[in-house]
PDB file of C-alpha atoms in Angstrom:
ATOM      1  CA  UNK A   1      29.299  19.821 -65.804  1.00 92.00           C
ATOM      2  CA  UNK A   2      27.051  16.961 -67.163  1.00 96.00           C
ATOM      3  CA  UNK A   3      25.926  14.317 -64.824  1.00 96.00           C
ATOM      4  CA  UNK A   4      24.611  10.784 -65.179  1.00 96.00           C
ATOM      5  CA  UNK A   5      25.200  10.769 -68.982  1.00 97.00           C
ATOM      6  CA  UNK A   6      24.355   7.133 -70.143  1.00 97.00           C
ATOM      7  CA  UNK A   7      27.068   5.307 -72.136  1.00 97.00           C
ATOM      8  CA  UNK A   8      25.111   2.202 -73.258  1.00 94.00           C
ATOM      9  CA  UNK A   9      22.012   1.784 -75.066  1.00 85.00           C
ATOM     10  CA  UNK A  10      19.433   1.203 -73.841  1.00 86.00           C
ATOM     11  CA  UNK A  11      20.354   3.119 -70.805  1.00 83.00           C
ATOM     12  CA  UNK A  12      21.019   0.861 -67.839  1.00 86.00           C
ATOM     13  CA  UNK A  13      21.395   1.828 -64.253  1.00 83.00           C
ATOM     14  CA  UNK A  14      25.162   2.398 -63.085  1.00 93.00           C
ATOM     15  CA  UNK A  15      26.244   2.436 -66.844  1.00 96.00           C
ATOM     16  CA  UNK A  16      26.449   6.270 -66.820  1.00 97.00           C
ATOM     17  CA  UNK A  17      29.333   8.952 -66.358  1.00 98.00           C
ATOM     18  CA  UNK A  18      29.938  12.496 -65.278  1.00 98.00           C
ATOM     19  CA  UNK A  19      31.651  14.705 -67.498  1.00 98.00           C
ATOM     20  CA  UNK A  20      33.662  18.016 -66.401  1.00 97.00           C
ATOM     21  CA  UNK A  21      35.208  20.383 -68.955  1.00 94.00           C
ATOM     22  CA  UNK A  22      37.181  23.556 -68.386  1.00 93.00           C
ATOM     23  CA  UNK A  23      35.059  26.688 -69.046  1.00 87.00           C
ATOM     24  CA  UNK A  24      38.005  28.686 -70.463  1.00 81.00           C
ATOM     25  CA  UNK A  25      38.989  26.307 -73.178  1.00 76.00           C
ATOM     26  CA  UNK A  26      39.660  28.205 -76.647  1.00 74.00           C
ATOM     27  CA  UNK A  27      37.378  27.472 -79.592  1.00 76.00           C
ATOM     28  CA  UNK A  28      38.543  24.674 -81.729  1.00 83.00           C
ATOM     29  CA  UNK A  29      41.108  23.405 -79.258  1.00 90.00           C
ATOM     30  CA  UNK A  30      39.441  20.770 -77.018  1.00 95.00           C
ATOM     31  CA  UNK A  31      41.681  19.633 -74.263  1.00 95.00           C
ATOM     32  CA  UNK A  32      42.850  15.942 -73.406  1.00 96.00           C
ATOM     33  CA  UNK A  33      40.632  13.747 -71.492  1.00 97.00           C
ATOM     34  CA  UNK A  34      41.286  12.339 -68.117  1.00 97.00           C
ATOM     35  CA  UNK A  35      39.090   9.364 -67.084  1.00 98.00           C
ATOM     36  CA  UNK A  36      39.097   8.258 -63.478  1.00 97.00           C
ATOM     37  CA  UNK A  37      37.679   4.562 -62.377  1.00 98.00           C
ATOM     38  CA  UNK A  38      36.629   4.636 -58.644  1.00 97.00           C
ATOM     39  CA  UNK A  39      37.378   1.643 -56.309  1.00 97.00           C
ATOM     40  CA  UNK A  40      35.216  -0.122 -53.736  1.00 97.00           C
ATOM     41  CA  UNK A  41      35.935  -3.585 -53.751  1.00 97.00           C
ATOM     42  CA  UNK A  42      33.997  -4.370 -56.826  1.00 98.00           C
ATOM     43  CA  UNK A  43      30.766  -3.886 -54.787  1.00 97.00           C
ATOM     44  CA  UNK A  44      30.472  -0.331 -53.636  1.00 96.00           C
ATOM     45  CA  UNK A  45      31.644   3.371 -54.568  1.00 95.00           C
ATOM     46  CA  UNK A  46      30.313   5.861 -56.747  1.00 96.00           C
ATOM     47  CA  UNK A  47      31.399   8.535 -59.248  1.00 97.00           C
ATOM     48  CA  UNK A  48      29.715  11.496 -57.404  1.00 94.00           C
ATOM     49  CA  UNK A  49      32.060  10.811 -54.274  1.00 94.00           C
ATOM     50  CA  UNK A  50      34.869  11.955 -56.723  1.00 94.00           C
ATOM     51  CA  UNK A  51      33.476  15.217 -57.551  1.00 94.00           C
ATOM     52  CA  UNK A  52      36.253  17.133 -55.661  1.00 92.00           C
ATOM     53  CA  UNK A  53      38.860  15.019 -57.274  1.00 93.00           C
ATOM     54  CA  UNK A  54      37.426  15.860 -60.764  1.00 94.00           C
ATOM     55  CA  UNK A  55      37.098  19.741 -60.431  1.00 93.00           C
ATOM     56  CA  UNK A  56      40.602  19.841 -58.836  1.00 91.00           C
ATOM     57  CA  UNK A  57      42.105  18.117 -61.990  1.00 92.00           C
ATOM     58  CA  UNK A  58      40.247  20.248 -64.232  1.00 93.00           C
ATOM     59  CA  UNK A  59      41.569  23.438 -62.415  1.00 90.00           C
ATOM     60  CA  UNK A  60      44.886  22.274 -62.311  1.00 88.00           C
ATOM     61  CA  UNK A  61      45.501  20.941 -65.688  1.00 89.00           C
ATOM     62  CA  UNK A  62      42.886  22.228 -67.915  1.00 91.00           C
ATOM     63  CA  UNK A  63      41.880  18.611 -69.003  1.00 95.00           C
ATOM     64  CA  UNK A  64      38.323  17.370 -69.214  1.00 96.00           C
ATOM     65  CA  UNK A  65      37.466  14.847 -66.827  1.00 97.00           C
ATOM     66  CA  UNK A  66      35.131  11.704 -66.949  1.00 98.00           C
ATOM     67  CA  UNK A  67      33.976   9.658 -64.007  1.00 98.00           C
ATOM     68  CA  UNK A  68      32.364   6.531 -64.976  1.00 98.00           C
ATOM     69  CA  UNK A  69      30.157   3.960 -62.662  1.00 98.00           C
ATOM     70  CA  UNK A  70      29.914   0.560 -63.520  1.00 98.00           C
ATOM     71  CA  UNK A  71      27.592  -2.439 -62.310  1.00 97.00           C
ATOM     72  CA  UNK A  72      28.615  -3.543 -58.740  1.00 97.00           C
ATOM     73  CA  UNK A  73      28.680  -7.147 -57.344  1.00 96.00           C
ATOM     74  CA  UNK A  74      26.001  -7.831 -54.543  1.00 94.00           C
ATOM     75  CA  UNK A  75      27.232  -8.139 -51.259  1.00 90.00           C
ATOM     76  CA  UNK A  76      25.643 -11.370 -50.807  1.00 84.00           C
ATOM     77  CA  UNK A  77      25.249 -13.022 -54.358  1.00 75.00           C
ATOM     78  CA  UNK A  78      22.452 -15.687 -54.959  1.00 76.00           C
ATOM     79  CA  UNK A  79      21.618 -17.670 -58.005  1.00 77.00           C
ATOM     80  CA  UNK A  80      20.225 -15.030 -60.447  1.00 77.00           C
ATOM     81  CA  UNK A  81      21.525 -12.092 -58.360  1.00 83.00           C
ATOM     82  CA  UNK A  82      25.346 -12.179 -58.982  1.00 91.00           C
ATOM     83  CA  UNK A  83      27.828 -10.250 -60.993  1.00 94.00           C
ATOM     84  CA  UNK A  84      31.385 -11.484 -61.513  1.00 96.00           C
ATOM     85  CA  UNK A  85      34.455 -10.523 -63.186  1.00 98.00           C
ATOM     86  CA  UNK A  86      34.801  -9.402 -66.217  1.00 98.00           C
ATOM     87  CA  UNK A  87      31.570  -7.667 -66.269  1.00 97.00           C
ATOM     88  CA  UNK A  88      32.451  -4.626 -64.235  1.00 98.00           C
ATOM     89  CA  UNK A  89      35.563  -4.167 -66.929  1.00 98.00           C
ATOM     90  CA  UNK A  90      33.308  -4.937 -69.488  1.00 98.00           C
ATOM     91  CA  UNK A  91      31.213  -1.844 -68.480  1.00 98.00           C
ATOM     92  CA  UNK A  92      34.223   0.615 -68.042  1.00 98.00           C
ATOM     93  CA  UNK A  93      35.558  -0.729 -71.547  1.00 98.00           C
ATOM     94  CA  UNK A  94      32.134   0.300 -72.924  1.00 98.00           C
ATOM     95  CA  UNK A  95      32.240   3.642 -71.455  1.00 98.00           C
ATOM     96  CA  UNK A  96      35.761   4.220 -72.592  1.00 98.00           C
ATOM     97  CA  UNK A  97      34.922   3.178 -76.273  1.00 98.00           C
ATOM     98  CA  UNK A  98      31.896   5.541 -76.095  1.00 98.00           C
ATOM     99  CA  UNK A  99      34.001   8.449 -75.091  1.00 98.00           C
ATOM    100  CA  UNK A 100      36.643   7.557 -77.691  1.00 98.00           C
ATOM    101  CA  UNK A 101      33.811   7.436 -80.272  1.00 98.00           C
ATOM    102  CA  UNK A 102      32.001  10.455 -79.163  1.00 98.00           C
ATOM    103  CA  UNK A 103      28.677   8.036 -78.810  1.00 97.00           C
ATOM    104  CA  UNK A 104      27.229   9.959 -76.097  1.00 96.00           C
ATOM    105  CA  UNK A 105      23.974  11.776 -76.092  1.00 96.00           C
ATOM    106  CA  UNK A 106      25.907  15.203 -75.494  1.00 96.00           C
ATOM    107  CA  UNK A 107      25.405  18.281 -77.750  1.00 93.00           C
ATOM    108  CA  UNK A 108      28.726  19.573 -79.486  1.00 93.00           C
ATOM    109  CA  UNK A 109      30.487  16.869 -77.430  1.00 95.00           C
ATOM    110  CA  UNK A 110      33.662  17.312 -79.638  1.00 95.00           C
ATOM    111  CA  UNK A 111      34.180  20.579 -78.458  1.00 94.00           C
ATOM    112  CA  UNK A 112      34.514  19.147 -74.901  1.00 96.00           C
ATOM    113  CA  UNK A 113      37.562  16.943 -75.167  1.00 97.00           C
ATOM    114  CA  UNK A 114      39.930  15.593 -77.665  1.00 97.00           C
ATOM    115  CA  UNK A 115      39.465  11.737 -77.910  1.00 98.00           C
ATOM    116  CA  UNK A 116      42.801  11.364 -79.325  1.00 97.00           C
ATOM    117  CA  UNK A 117      44.441  12.173 -76.072  1.00 96.00           C
ATOM    118  CA  UNK A 118      43.017   9.916 -73.338  1.00 97.00           C
ATOM    119  CA  UNK A 119      44.674   9.645 -69.844  1.00 96.00           C
ATOM    120  CA  UNK A 120      43.490   7.036 -67.564  1.00 97.00           C
ATOM    121  CA  UNK A 121      43.194   6.710 -63.776  1.00 96.00           C
ATOM    122  CA  UNK A 122      41.853   3.969 -61.325  1.00 96.00           C
ATOM    123  CA  UNK A 123      42.064   3.380 -57.408  1.00 97.00           C
ATOM    124  CA  UNK A 124      41.873   0.155 -55.649  1.00 98.00           C
ATOM    125  CA  UNK A 125      39.710  -2.354 -57.737  1.00 98.00           C
ATOM    126  CA  UNK A 126      39.719   0.384 -60.351  1.00 98.00           C
ATOM    127  CA  UNK A 127      43.247  -0.062 -61.061  1.00 98.00           C
ATOM    128  CA  UNK A 128      42.627  -3.737 -61.332  1.00 98.00           C
ATOM    129  CA  UNK A 129      40.104  -3.081 -63.838  1.00 98.00           C
ATOM    130  CA  UNK A 130      42.298  -0.745 -66.125  1.00 98.00           C
ATOM    131  CA  UNK A 131      45.160  -3.128 -65.858  1.00 98.00           C
ATOM    132  CA  UNK A 132      43.029  -6.066 -66.990  1.00 98.00           C
ATOM    133  CA  UNK A 133      41.828  -4.029 -70.021  1.00 98.00           C
ATOM    134  CA  UNK A 134      45.080  -2.275 -71.165  1.00 97.00           C
ATOM    135  CA  UNK A 135      47.377  -5.429 -70.253  1.00 97.00           C
ATOM    136  CA  UNK A 136      46.789  -8.507 -72.188  1.00 97.00           C
ATOM    137  CA  UNK A 137      44.197 -10.412 -70.348  1.00 96.00           C
ATOM    138  CA  UNK A 138      42.845 -12.116 -73.696  1.00 95.00           C
ATOM    139  CA  UNK A 139      43.818 -15.642 -72.529  1.00 95.00           C
ATOM    140  CA  UNK A 140      41.287 -15.474 -69.755  1.00 96.00           C
ATOM    141  CA  UNK A 141      39.148 -12.530 -70.461  1.00 97.00           C
ATOM    142  CA  UNK A 142      38.924 -12.070 -74.342  1.00 96.00           C
ATOM    143  CA  UNK A 143      36.014  -9.511 -74.125  1.00 97.00           C
ATOM    144  CA  UNK A 144      38.345  -6.939 -72.544  1.00 97.00           C
ATOM    145  CA  UNK A 145      40.222  -6.208 -75.738  1.00 96.00           C
ATOM    146  CA  UNK A 146      40.073  -2.511 -76.403  1.00 97.00           C
ATOM    147  CA  UNK A 147      39.563  -1.295 -79.955  1.00 97.00           C
ATOM    148  CA  UNK A 148      42.831  -0.372 -81.943  1.00 96.00           C
ATOM    149  CA  UNK A 149      41.524   3.329 -82.012  1.00 97.00           C
ATOM    150  CA  UNK A 150      41.033   3.486 -78.309  1.00 98.00           C
ATOM    151  CA  UNK A 151      44.294   1.809 -77.618  1.00 97.00           C
ATOM    152  CA  UNK A 152      46.286   4.129 -79.896  1.00 96.00           C
ATOM    153  CA  UNK A 153      44.557   7.369 -77.962  1.00 97.00           C
ATOM    154  CA  UNK A 154      45.712   6.204 -74.385  1.00 97.00           C
ATOM    155  CA  UNK A 155      48.609   8.182 -73.563  1.00 95.00           C
ATOM    156  CA  UNK A 156      48.897   7.255 -69.861  1.00 95.00           C
ATOM    157  CA  UNK A 157      47.391   5.221 -67.158  1.00 96.00           C
ATOM    158  CA  UNK A 158      47.746   6.009 -63.400  1.00 96.00           C
ATOM    159  CA  UNK A 159      46.885   3.418 -60.774  1.00 97.00           C
ATOM    160  CA  UNK A 160      46.749   4.095 -56.996  1.00 96.00           C
ATOM    161  CA  UNK A 161      46.194   1.907 -53.991  1.00 97.00           C
ATOM    162  CA  UNK A 162      45.637  -0.817 -56.379  1.00 98.00           C
ATOM    163  CA  UNK A 163      44.665  -4.658 -56.214  1.00 98.00           C
ATOM    164  CA  UNK A 164      46.813  -6.546 -58.682  1.00 98.00           C
ATOM    165  CA  UNK A 165      47.893  -9.833 -57.494  1.00 98.00           C
ATOM    166  CA  UNK A 166      44.763 -11.382 -55.739  1.00 98.00           C
ATOM    167  CA  UNK A 167      46.249 -14.459 -54.314  1.00 98.00           C
ATOM    168  CA  UNK A 168      49.043 -12.290 -52.651  1.00 98.00           C
ATOM    169  CA  UNK A 169      46.289 -10.102 -51.300  1.00 98.00           C
ATOM    170  CA  UNK A 170      44.554 -13.083 -49.720  1.00 98.00           C
ATOM    171  CA  UNK A 171      47.659 -14.302 -48.174  1.00 98.00           C
ATOM    172  CA  UNK A 172      48.047 -11.013 -46.552  1.00 97.00           C
ATOM    173  CA  UNK A 173      44.246 -10.168 -45.985  1.00 98.00           C
ATOM    174  CA  UNK A 174      42.506 -13.588 -45.483  1.00 98.00           C
ATOM    175  CA  UNK A 175      39.381 -11.773 -44.736  1.00 97.00           C
ATOM    176  CA  UNK A 176      39.146 -10.128 -48.171  1.00 98.00           C
ATOM    177  CA  UNK A 177      37.949 -13.516 -49.583  1.00 97.00           C
ATOM    178  CA  UNK A 178      34.574 -12.293 -48.950  1.00 95.00           C
ATOM    179  CA  UNK A 179      34.507  -9.566 -51.646  1.00 96.00           C
ATOM    180  CA  UNK A 180      37.179 -11.330 -53.829  1.00 97.00           C
ATOM    181  CA  UNK A 181      35.032 -14.462 -54.160  1.00 96.00           C
ATOM    182  CA  UNK A 182      31.857 -12.087 -54.713  1.00 95.00           C
ATOM    183  CA  UNK A 183      33.568 -10.626 -57.612  1.00 97.00           C
ATOM    184  CA  UNK A 184      35.505 -13.456 -59.072  1.00 97.00           C
ATOM    185  CA  UNK A 185      33.706 -16.508 -57.825  1.00 95.00           C
ATOM    186  CA  UNK A 186      34.622 -19.099 -54.990  1.00 94.00           C
ATOM    187  CA  UNK A 187      38.207 -20.356 -56.398  1.00 97.00           C
ATOM    188  CA  UNK A 188      41.071 -22.011 -54.574  1.00 97.00           C
ATOM    189  CA  UNK A 189      43.166 -19.610 -56.636  1.00 98.00           C
ATOM    190  CA  UNK A 190      42.879 -16.350 -58.314  1.00 98.00           C
ATOM    191  CA  UNK A 191      46.168 -16.502 -60.320  1.00 97.00           C
ATOM    192  CA  UNK A 192      44.544 -16.129 -63.765  1.00 98.00           C
ATOM    193  CA  UNK A 193      43.001 -12.920 -62.800  1.00 98.00           C
ATOM    194  CA  UNK A 194      46.207 -11.374 -61.270  1.00 97.00           C
ATOM    195  CA  UNK A 195      47.239  -8.624 -63.665  1.00 98.00           C
ATOM    196  CA  UNK A 196      50.905  -9.051 -62.651  1.00 97.00           C
ATOM    197  CA  UNK A 197      51.034 -11.774 -65.114  1.00 96.00           C
ATOM    198  CA  UNK A 198      49.792  -9.948 -68.063  1.00 97.00           C
ATOM    199  CA  UNK A 199      51.986  -8.321 -70.865  1.00 95.00           C
ATOM    200  CA  UNK A 200      51.396  -5.076 -72.341  1.00 94.00           C
ATOM    201  CA  UNK A 201      48.930  -4.514 -75.299  1.00 92.00           C
ATOM    202  CA  UNK A 202      50.529  -1.381 -76.381  1.00 89.00           C
ATOM    203  CA  UNK A 203      54.277  -0.205 -75.905  1.00 89.00           C
ATOM    204  CA  UNK A 204      54.703   3.604 -75.068  1.00 91.00           C
ATOM    205  CA  UNK A 205      51.669   4.022 -72.626  1.00 95.00           C
ATOM    206  CA  UNK A 206      53.080   5.643 -69.472  1.00 95.00           C
ATOM    207  CA  UNK A 207      52.346   3.922 -66.071  1.00 96.00           C
ATOM    208  CA  UNK A 208      52.307   5.992 -62.827  1.00 96.00           C
ATOM    209  CA  UNK A 209      52.011   3.772 -59.710  1.00 97.00           C
ATOM    210  CA  UNK A 210      50.955   5.633 -56.706  1.00 96.00           C
ATOM    211  CA  UNK A 211      50.665   4.179 -53.144  1.00 97.00           C
ATOM    212  CA  UNK A 212      50.228   5.904 -49.847  1.00 96.00           C
ATOM    213  CA  UNK A 213      52.420   5.135 -46.777  1.00 95.00           C
ATOM    214  CA  UNK A 214      49.064   5.412 -44.682  1.00 96.00           C
ATOM    215  CA  UNK A 215      46.978   2.891 -46.514  1.00 97.00           C
ATOM    216  CA  UNK A 216      45.520   0.560 -44.077  1.00 97.00           C
ATOM    217  CA  UNK A 217      43.507  -1.487 -46.200  1.00 98.00           C
ATOM    218  CA  UNK A 218      46.013  -2.359 -49.064  1.00 98.00           C
ATOM    219  CA  UNK A 219      49.686  -2.933 -48.220  1.00 97.00           C
ATOM    220  CA  UNK A 220      52.460  -1.626 -50.487  1.00 97.00           C
ATOM    221  CA  UNK A 221      53.375  -4.876 -51.735  1.00 98.00           C
ATOM    222  CA  UNK A 222      50.363  -5.091 -54.406  1.00 98.00           C
ATOM    223  CA  UNK A 223      51.996  -1.904 -55.600  1.00 98.00           C
ATOM    224  CA  UNK A 224      55.525  -3.183 -55.928  1.00 98.00           C
ATOM    225  CA  UNK A 225      54.145  -6.205 -57.720  1.00 98.00           C
ATOM    226  CA  UNK A 226      52.632  -4.411 -60.597  1.00 98.00           C
ATOM    227  CA  UNK A 227      55.511  -1.829 -60.720  1.00 98.00           C
ATOM    228  CA  UNK A 228      58.276  -4.542 -60.774  1.00 98.00           C
ATOM    229  CA  UNK A 229      55.991  -6.681 -63.376  1.00 97.00           C
ATOM    230  CA  UNK A 230      55.764  -3.745 -65.478  1.00 97.00           C
ATOM    231  CA  UNK A 231      59.441  -2.868 -65.197  1.00 96.00           C
ATOM    232  CA  UNK A 232      60.396  -6.658 -66.102  1.00 96.00           C
ATOM    233  CA  UNK A 233      58.524  -6.259 -69.244  1.00 93.00           C
ATOM    234  CA  UNK A 234      60.103  -2.975 -70.250  1.00 93.00           C
ATOM    235  CA  UNK A 235      57.078  -0.857 -69.811  1.00 95.00           C
ATOM    236  CA  UNK A 236      57.537   3.108 -69.311  1.00 95.00           C
ATOM    237  CA  UNK A 237      56.644   3.252 -65.612  1.00 96.00           C
ATOM    238  CA  UNK A 238      57.079   5.475 -62.591  1.00 95.00           C
ATOM    239  CA  UNK A 239      56.388   4.742 -59.044  1.00 95.00           C
ATOM    240  CA  UNK A 240      55.426   7.130 -56.364  1.00 95.00           C
ATOM    241  CA  UNK A 241      55.321   5.456 -53.042  1.00 96.00           C
ATOM    242  CA  UNK A 242      56.682   8.344 -50.790  1.00 94.00           C
ATOM    243  CA  UNK A 243      54.637  11.576 -50.970  1.00 93.00           C
ATOM    244  CA  UNK A 244      51.243  10.432 -49.763  1.00 94.00           C
ATOM    245  CA  UNK A 245      50.317   9.364 -46.097  1.00 93.00           C
ATOM    246  CA  UNK A 246      46.578   9.212 -45.971  1.00 94.00           C
ATOM    247  CA  UNK A 247      44.169   6.261 -45.508  1.00 95.00           C
ATOM    248  CA  UNK A 248      43.257   3.960 -48.489  1.00 96.00           C
ATOM    249  CA  UNK A 249      39.821   6.078 -49.056  1.00 92.00           C
ATOM    250  CA  UNK A 250      41.320   9.493 -48.048  1.00 90.00           C
ATOM    251  CA  UNK A 251      44.038   9.862 -50.471  1.00 88.00           C
ATOM    252  CA  UNK A 252      41.798  11.943 -52.724  1.00 79.00           C
ATOM    253  CA  UNK A 253      41.605  14.623 -49.990  1.00 75.00           C
ATOM    254  CA  UNK A 254      45.356  15.301 -50.173  1.00 77.00           C
ATOM    255  CA  UNK A 255      46.387  18.165 -52.160  1.00 79.00           C
ATOM    256  CA  UNK A 256      49.450  16.210 -52.798  1.00 84.00           C
ATOM    257  CA  UNK A 257      47.194  13.615 -54.974  1.00 87.00           C
ATOM    258  CA  UNK A 258      46.145  16.045 -57.506  1.00 85.00           C
ATOM    259  CA  UNK A 259      49.800  17.492 -57.880  1.00 85.00           C
ATOM    260  CA  UNK A 260      50.879  13.809 -58.356  1.00 87.00           C
ATOM    261  CA  UNK A 261      48.439  12.811 -61.043  1.00 81.00           C
ATOM    262  CA  UNK A 262      48.386  16.369 -62.428  1.00 72.00           C
ATOM    263  CA  UNK A 263      49.347  16.728 -65.992  1.00 62.00           C
ATOM    264  CA  UNK A 264      50.675  19.484 -68.150  1.00 47.00           C
ATOM    265  CA  UNK A 265      49.097  20.229 -71.519  1.00 45.00           C
ATOM    266  CA  UNK A 266      52.331  21.806 -72.694  1.00 40.00           C
ATOM    267  CA  UNK A 267      54.123  18.649 -72.543  1.00 36.00           C
ATOM    268  CA  UNK A 268      51.378  16.786 -74.364  1.00 38.00           C
ATOM    269  CA  UNK A 269      50.944  13.016 -73.553  1.00 38.00           C
ATOM    270  CA  UNK A 270      53.632  13.050 -70.780  1.00 38.00           C
ATOM    271  CA  UNK A 271      53.059  12.958 -67.094  1.00 44.00           C
ATOM    272  CA  UNK A 272      54.342  16.449 -65.655  1.00 43.00           C
ATOM    273  CA  UNK A 273      57.921  17.283 -65.746  1.00 38.00           C
ATOM    274  CA  UNK A 274      58.651  16.450 -62.193  1.00 40.00           C
ATOM    275  CA  UNK A 275      57.535  12.854 -62.807  1.00 42.00           C
ATOM    276  CA  UNK A 276      59.719  12.936 -66.023  1.00 43.00           C
ATOM    277  CA  UNK A 277      62.760  13.799 -63.751  1.00 38.00           C
ATOM    278  CA  UNK A 278      61.600  11.000 -61.251  1.00 41.00           C
ATOM    279  CA  UNK A 279      61.429   8.638 -63.930  1.00 41.00           C
ATOM    280  CA  UNK A 280      65.346   9.108 -64.903  1.00 33.00           C
ATOM    281  CA  UNK A 281      66.138   8.643 -61.204  1.00 31.00           C
ATOM    282  CA  UNK A 282      64.196   5.696 -61.018  1.00 34.00           C
ATOM    283  CA  UNK A 283      65.160   3.870 -64.050  1.00 34.00           C
ATOM    284  CA  UNK A 284      68.911   4.949 -63.857  1.00 31.00           C
TER     285      UNK A 284
END
């Protein structure tokens, strides 16, 4: 386990990641990499809170796991003390590019993971960040375009309890305007930032959309919105809206969560066989 590895130069607070690697990996066969982006309404949360999740994924799958932090919007923005979208996403993209290019101050880093096999996960606003980067938001945020190499290496994206359609979110939860405006500015509409309107950048990425029945902070309409948007564009997408019943910030503590996002190295870039079977039933 490597903690607080800087992914930017010069090092900047919060622009760092934790890296977990399996101890029993055979020499010369580095495992795939799973990168998980924490939530927290763009203004809170920390990678260290996901230690149990990372260790669970390593144990279950044999994958390496990276947990990046990113700069956060202040709870009370003031002139000169603010941070707006796409800055959070730019940090995550910088972390992903550094992981893909092995540009981290880590000895023998190429032995820890295979950068040609990257799987991504994001929770809550982390799901919005990943969908902003790996769906085509270039008309609004051209700085979020991943390199061709990184894009070709990403095999799957798992998003859980996500925020995607911001106007729909505010219609349902008007009180959320505080943190949405803190991250995106005080606007009449946030339609341009709703990732349900973005097309795929790369065909073939497998998307898994997860939502807990017990989520008290984000309603399932958000996950249905991104699932239906991806489906309508012909994306390879699976949904899982039944197996979890924990609260928004408690789903990581459920054994089911690690099982759902679990991968199998023997099926390469695919989500596990159970999810493959579910994709057939959902699409059929």
